[in-house]
């Protein structure tokens, strides 16, 4: 079984930059082999161990 990311093609205007954030997340998710949660941070890493993206909650 495999899982694939799915997104709804509805444009969101608020908050500003949310669509870009979604695209960055989906692109990183496609390359991610592992993840790590540390406190409020989520790191996605490739199979080679390279950092794909780090997410933190908005302040």
PDB file of N, CA and C in Angstrom:
ATOM      1  N   UNK A   1       0.843  -1.159   0.000  1.00  0.00           N
ATOM      2  CA  UNK A   1       0.000   0.000   0.000  1.00  0.00           C
ATOM      3  C   UNK A   1       0.896   1.231   0.000  1.00  0.00           C
ATOM      4  N   UNK A   2       0.487   2.236  -0.723  1.00  0.00           N
ATOM      5  CA  UNK A   2       1.211   3.503  -0.697  1.00  0.00           C
ATOM      6  C   UNK A   2       0.207   4.633  -0.572  1.00  0.00           C
ATOM      7  N   UNK A   3       0.656   5.708   0.049  1.00  0.00           N
ATOM      8  CA  UNK A   3      -0.179   6.884   0.231  1.00  0.00           C
ATOM      9  C   UNK A   3       0.408   8.015  -0.584  1.00  0.00           C
ATOM     10  N   UNK A   4      -0.445   8.779  -1.211  1.00  0.00           N
ATOM     11  CA  UNK A   4      -0.014   9.906  -2.017  1.00  0.00           C
ATOM     12  C   UNK A   4      -0.664  11.171  -1.492  1.00  0.00           C
ATOM     13  N   UNK A   5       0.047  12.311  -1.553  1.00  0.00           N
ATOM     14  CA  UNK A   5      -0.570  13.559  -1.104  1.00  0.00           C
ATOM     15  C   UNK A   5      -1.688  13.983  -2.049  1.00  0.00           C
ATOM     16  N   UNK A   6      -2.724  14.517  -1.476  1.00  0.00           N
ATOM     17  CA  UNK A   6      -3.865  15.007  -2.237  1.00  0.00           C
ATOM     18  C   UNK A   6      -4.134  16.432  -1.786  1.00  0.00           C
ATOM     19  N   UNK A   7      -4.395  17.296  -2.715  1.00  0.00           N
ATOM     20  CA  UNK A   7      -4.774  18.655  -2.345  1.00  0.00           C
ATOM     21  C   UNK A   7      -5.974  19.064  -3.175  1.00  0.00           C
ATOM     22  N   UNK A   8      -6.727  19.979  -2.650  1.00  0.00           N
ATOM     23  CA  UNK A   8      -7.901  20.508  -3.340  1.00  0.00           C
ATOM     24  C   UNK A   8      -7.462  21.759  -4.082  1.00  0.00           C
ATOM     25  N   UNK A   9      -7.827  21.859  -5.329  1.00  0.00           N
ATOM     26  CA  UNK A   9      -7.376  22.964  -6.161  1.00  0.00           C
ATOM     27  C   UNK A   9      -8.245  24.207  -5.979  1.00  0.00           C
ATOM     28  N   UNK A  10      -8.499  24.572  -4.754  1.00  0.00           N
ATOM     29  CA  UNK A  10      -9.232  25.783  -4.444  1.00  0.00           C
ATOM     30  C   UNK A  10      -8.241  26.805  -3.912  1.00  0.00           C
ATOM     31  N   UNK A  11      -8.227  27.977  -4.477  1.00  0.00           N
ATOM     32  CA  UNK A  11      -7.282  29.003  -4.046  1.00  0.00           C
ATOM     33  C   UNK A  11      -7.705  29.601  -2.712  1.00  0.00           C
ATOM     34  N   UNK A  12      -6.767  29.670  -1.813  1.00  0.00           N
ATOM     35  CA  UNK A  12      -6.977  30.313  -0.518  1.00  0.00           C
ATOM     36  C   UNK A  12      -6.184  31.610  -0.520  1.00  0.00           C
ATOM     37  N   UNK A  13      -6.808  32.673  -0.136  1.00  0.00           N
ATOM     38  CA  UNK A  13      -6.135  33.966  -0.126  1.00  0.00           C
ATOM     39  C   UNK A  13      -5.665  34.368   1.257  1.00  0.00           C
ATOM     40  N   UNK A  14      -6.153  33.703   2.273  1.00  0.00           N
ATOM     41  CA  UNK A  14      -5.825  34.106   3.630  1.00  0.00           C
ATOM     42  C   UNK A  14      -5.392  32.894   4.430  1.00  0.00           C
ATOM     43  N   UNK A  15      -4.353  32.960   5.197  1.00  0.00           N
ATOM     44  CA  UNK A  15      -3.436  34.089   5.318  1.00  0.00           C
ATOM     45  C   UNK A  15      -2.546  34.206   4.090  1.00  0.00           C
ATOM     46  N   UNK A  16      -1.952  35.377   3.931  1.00  0.00           N
ATOM     47  CA  UNK A  16      -1.092  35.631   2.778  1.00  0.00           C
ATOM     48  C   UNK A  16       0.031  34.600   2.716  1.00  0.00           C
ATOM     49  N   UNK A  17       0.273  34.060   1.531  1.00  0.00           N
ATOM     50  CA  UNK A  17       1.345  33.093   1.328  1.00  0.00           C
ATOM     51  C   UNK A  17       0.965  31.651   1.593  1.00  0.00           C
ATOM     52  N   UNK A  18      -0.292  31.387   1.935  1.00  0.00           N
ATOM     53  CA  UNK A  18      -0.705  30.026   2.298  1.00  0.00           C
ATOM     54  C   UNK A  18      -0.597  29.065   1.119  1.00  0.00           C
ATOM     55  N   UNK A  19      -0.879  29.525  -0.090  1.00  0.00           N
ATOM     56  CA  UNK A  19      -0.785  28.647  -1.252  1.00  0.00           C
ATOM     57  C   UNK A  19       0.669  28.259  -1.529  1.00  0.00           C
ATOM     58  N   UNK A  20       1.586  29.201  -1.369  1.00  0.00           N
ATOM     59  CA  UNK A  20       3.005  28.910  -1.548  1.00  0.00           C
ATOM     60  C   UNK A  20       3.484  27.922  -0.489  1.00  0.00           C
ATOM     61  N   UNK A  21       2.991  28.095   0.730  1.00  0.00           N
ATOM     62  CA  UNK A  21       3.353  27.181   1.815  1.00  0.00           C
ATOM     63  C   UNK A  21       2.871  25.767   1.504  1.00  0.00           C
ATOM     64  N   UNK A  22       1.660  25.645   0.987  1.00  0.00           N
ATOM     65  CA  UNK A  22       1.132  24.332   0.633  1.00  0.00           C
ATOM     66  C   UNK A  22       1.977  23.681  -0.460  1.00  0.00           C
ATOM     67  N   UNK A  23       2.351  24.448  -1.481  1.00  0.00           N
ATOM     68  CA  UNK A  23       3.158  23.901  -2.572  1.00  0.00           C
ATOM     69  C   UNK A  23       4.532  23.455  -2.078  1.00  0.00           C
ATOM     70  N   UNK A  24       5.137  24.240  -1.187  1.00  0.00           N
ATOM     71  CA  UNK A  24       6.438  23.868  -0.613  1.00  0.00           C
ATOM     72  C   UNK A  24       6.316  22.575   0.187  1.00  0.00           C
ATOM     73  N   UNK A  25       5.258  22.472   0.973  1.00  0.00           N
ATOM     74  CA  UNK A  25       5.035  21.270   1.780  1.00  0.00           C
ATOM     75  C   UNK A  25       4.850  20.041   0.894  1.00  0.00           C
ATOM     76  N   UNK A  26       4.020  20.141  -0.127  1.00  0.00           N
ATOM     77  CA  UNK A  26       3.762  18.997  -1.000  1.00  0.00           C
ATOM     78  C   UNK A  26       5.013  18.589  -1.773  1.00  0.00           C
ATOM     79  N   UNK A  27       5.808  19.568  -2.214  1.00  0.00           N
ATOM     80  CA  UNK A  27       7.051  19.249  -2.914  1.00  0.00           C
ATOM     81  C   UNK A  27       8.020  18.532  -1.980  1.00  0.00           C
ATOM     82  N   UNK A  28       8.151  19.018  -0.749  1.00  0.00           N
ATOM     83  CA  UNK A  28       9.046  18.388   0.226  1.00  0.00           C
ATOM     84  C   UNK A  28       8.534  17.011   0.618  1.00  0.00           C
ATOM     85  N   UNK A  29       7.239  16.874   0.747  1.00  0.00           N
ATOM     86  CA  UNK A  29       6.651  15.589   1.115  1.00  0.00           C
ATOM     87  C   UNK A  29       6.965  14.530   0.065  1.00  0.00           C
ATOM     88  N   UNK A  30       7.002  14.941  -1.190  1.00  0.00           N
ATOM     89  CA  UNK A  30       7.318  14.009  -2.268  1.00  0.00           C
ATOM     90  C   UNK A  30       8.743  13.487  -2.228  1.00  0.00           C
ATOM     91  N   UNK A  31       9.648  14.208  -1.571  1.00  0.00           N
ATOM     92  CA  UNK A  31      11.045  13.781  -1.476  1.00  0.00           C
ATOM     93  C   UNK A  31      11.376  13.192  -0.113  1.00  0.00           C
ATOM     94  N   UNK A  32      10.452  13.273   0.828  1.00  0.00           N
ATOM     95  CA  UNK A  32      10.735  12.871   2.208  1.00  0.00           C
ATOM     96  C   UNK A  32      10.728  11.357   2.381  1.00  0.00           C
ATOM     97  N   UNK A  33      11.725  10.888   3.111  1.00  0.00           N
ATOM     98  CA  UNK A  33      11.795   9.477   3.483  1.00  0.00           C
ATOM     99  C   UNK A  33      11.611   9.322   4.988  1.00  0.00           C
ATOM    100  N   UNK A  34      11.994  10.362   5.733  1.00  0.00           N
ATOM    101  CA  UNK A  34      11.857  10.328   7.190  1.00  0.00           C
ATOM    102  C   UNK A  34      11.368  11.677   7.682  1.00  0.00           C
ATOM    103  N   UNK A  35      10.880  11.676   8.902  1.00  0.00           N
ATOM    104  CA  UNK A  35      10.487  12.929   9.540  1.00  0.00           C
ATOM    105  C   UNK A  35      10.927  12.889  10.990  1.00  0.00           C
ATOM    106  N   UNK A  36      11.037  14.072  11.585  1.00  0.00           N
ATOM    107  CA  UNK A  36      11.351  14.179  13.003  1.00  0.00           C
ATOM    108  C   UNK A  36      10.582  15.359  13.557  1.00  0.00           C
ATOM    109  N   UNK A  37       9.955  15.140  14.701  1.00  0.00           N
ATOM    110  CA  UNK A  37       9.262  16.207  15.407  1.00  0.00           C
ATOM    111  C   UNK A  37      10.080  16.518  16.644  1.00  0.00           C
ATOM    112  N   UNK A  38      10.428  17.787  16.791  1.00  0.00           N
ATOM    113  CA  UNK A  38      11.196  18.238  17.941  1.00  0.00           C
ATOM    114  C   UNK A  38      10.523  19.486  18.480  1.00  0.00           C
ATOM    115  N   UNK A  39       9.874  19.362  19.631  1.00  0.00           N
ATOM    116  CA  UNK A  39       9.111  20.492  20.156  1.00  0.00           C
ATOM    117  C   UNK A  39       7.986  20.829  19.208  1.00  0.00           C
ATOM    118  N   UNK A  40       8.007  22.052  18.680  1.00  0.00           N
ATOM    119  CA  UNK A  40       6.983  22.501  17.734  1.00  0.00           C
ATOM    120  C   UNK A  40       7.451  22.450  16.288  1.00  0.00           C
ATOM    121  N   UNK A  41       8.617  21.856  16.029  1.00  0.00           N
ATOM    122  CA  UNK A  41       9.177  21.815  14.677  1.00  0.00           C
ATOM    123  C   UNK A  41       8.981  20.447  14.038  1.00  0.00           C
ATOM    124  N   UNK A  42       8.712  20.455  12.746  1.00  0.00           N
ATOM    125  CA  UNK A  42       8.616  19.241  11.941  1.00  0.00           C
ATOM    126  C   UNK A  42       9.684  19.319  10.867  1.00  0.00           C
ATOM    127  N   UNK A  43      10.586  18.327  10.827  1.00  0.00           N
ATOM    128  CA  UNK A  43      11.606  18.240   9.792  1.00  0.00           C
ATOM    129  C   UNK A  43      11.291  17.073   8.879  1.00  0.00           C
ATOM    130  N   UNK A  44      11.375  17.293   7.577  1.00  0.00           N
ATOM    131  CA  UNK A  44      11.264  16.231   6.587  1.00  0.00           C
ATOM    132  C   UNK A  44      12.631  16.067   5.948  1.00  0.00           C
ATOM    133  N   UNK A  45      13.115  14.815   5.863  1.00  0.00           N
ATOM    134  CA  UNK A  45      14.441  14.531   5.308  1.00  0.00           C
ATOM    135  C   UNK A  45      14.337  13.528   4.164  1.00  0.00           C
ATOM    136  N   UNK A  46      15.267  13.654   3.220  1.00  0.00           N
ATOM    137  CA  UNK A  46      15.332  12.736   2.082  1.00  0.00           C
ATOM    138  C   UNK A  46      15.939  11.411   2.528  1.00  0.00           C
ATOM    139  N   UNK A  47      15.930  10.427   1.639  1.00  0.00           N
ATOM    140  CA  UNK A  47      16.522   9.124   1.941  1.00  0.00           C
ATOM    141  C   UNK A  47      18.020   9.243   2.213  1.00  0.00           C
ATOM    142  N   UNK A  48      18.667  10.257   1.643  1.00  0.00           N
ATOM    143  CA  UNK A  48      20.096  10.482   1.862  1.00  0.00           C
ATOM    144  C   UNK A  48      20.370  11.218   3.166  1.00  0.00           C
ATOM    145  N   UNK A  49      19.313  11.667   3.836  1.00  0.00           N
ATOM    146  CA  UNK A  49      19.468  12.380   5.101  1.00  0.00           C
ATOM    147  C   UNK A  49      19.500  13.888   4.978  1.00  0.00           C
ATOM    148  N   UNK A  50      19.391  14.400   3.753  1.00  0.00           N
ATOM    149  CA  UNK A  50      19.375  15.850   3.557  1.00  0.00           C
ATOM    150  C   UNK A  50      18.058  16.434   4.050  1.00  0.00           C
ATOM    151  N   UNK A  51      18.131  17.608   4.635  1.00  0.00           N
ATOM    152  CA  UNK A  51      16.937  18.291   5.105  1.00  0.00           C
ATOM    153  C   UNK A  51      16.148  18.809   3.913  1.00  0.00           C
ATOM    154  N   UNK A  52      14.904  18.375   3.783  1.00  0.00           N
ATOM    155  CA  UNK A  52      14.040  18.845   2.698  1.00  0.00           C
ATOM    156  C   UNK A  52      13.339  20.134   3.108  1.00  0.00           C
ATOM    157  N   UNK A  53      12.813  20.168   4.337  1.00  0.00           N
ATOM    158  CA  UNK A  53      12.094  21.348   4.808  1.00  0.00           C
ATOM    159  C   UNK A  53      11.882  21.243   6.314  1.00  0.00           C
ATOM    160  N   UNK A  54      11.787  22.383   6.963  1.00  0.00           N
ATOM    161  CA  UNK A  54      11.437  22.466   8.381  1.00  0.00           C
ATOM    162  C   UNK A  54      10.208  23.352   8.496  1.00  0.00           C
ATOM    163  N   UNK A  55       9.239  22.899   9.266  1.00  0.00           N
ATOM    164  CA  UNK A  55       8.039  23.692   9.519  1.00  0.00           C
ATOM    165  C   UNK A  55       7.935  23.994  11.000  1.00  0.00           C
ATOM    166  N   UNK A  56       7.521  25.221  11.305  1.00  0.00           N
ATOM    167  CA  UNK A  56       7.269  25.655  12.669  1.00  0.00           C
ATOM    168  C   UNK A  56       5.968  26.442  12.669  1.00  0.00           C
ATOM    169  N   UNK A  57       5.246  26.433  13.791  1.00  0.00           N
ATOM    170  CA  UNK A  57       3.994  27.189  13.840  1.00  0.00           C
ATOM    171  C   UNK A  57       4.240  28.692  13.718  1.00  0.00           C
ATOM    172  N   UNK A  58       3.279  29.381  13.150  1.00  0.00           N
ATOM    173  CA  UNK A  58       3.358  30.838  13.043  1.00  0.00           C
ATOM    174  C   UNK A  58       3.312  31.444  14.435  1.00  0.00           C
ATOM    175  N   UNK A  59       3.989  32.538  14.587  1.00  0.00           N
ATOM    176  CA  UNK A  59       4.035  33.214  15.892  1.00  0.00           C
ATOM    177  C   UNK A  59       2.923  34.214  16.016  1.00  0.00           C
TER     178      UNK A  59
END
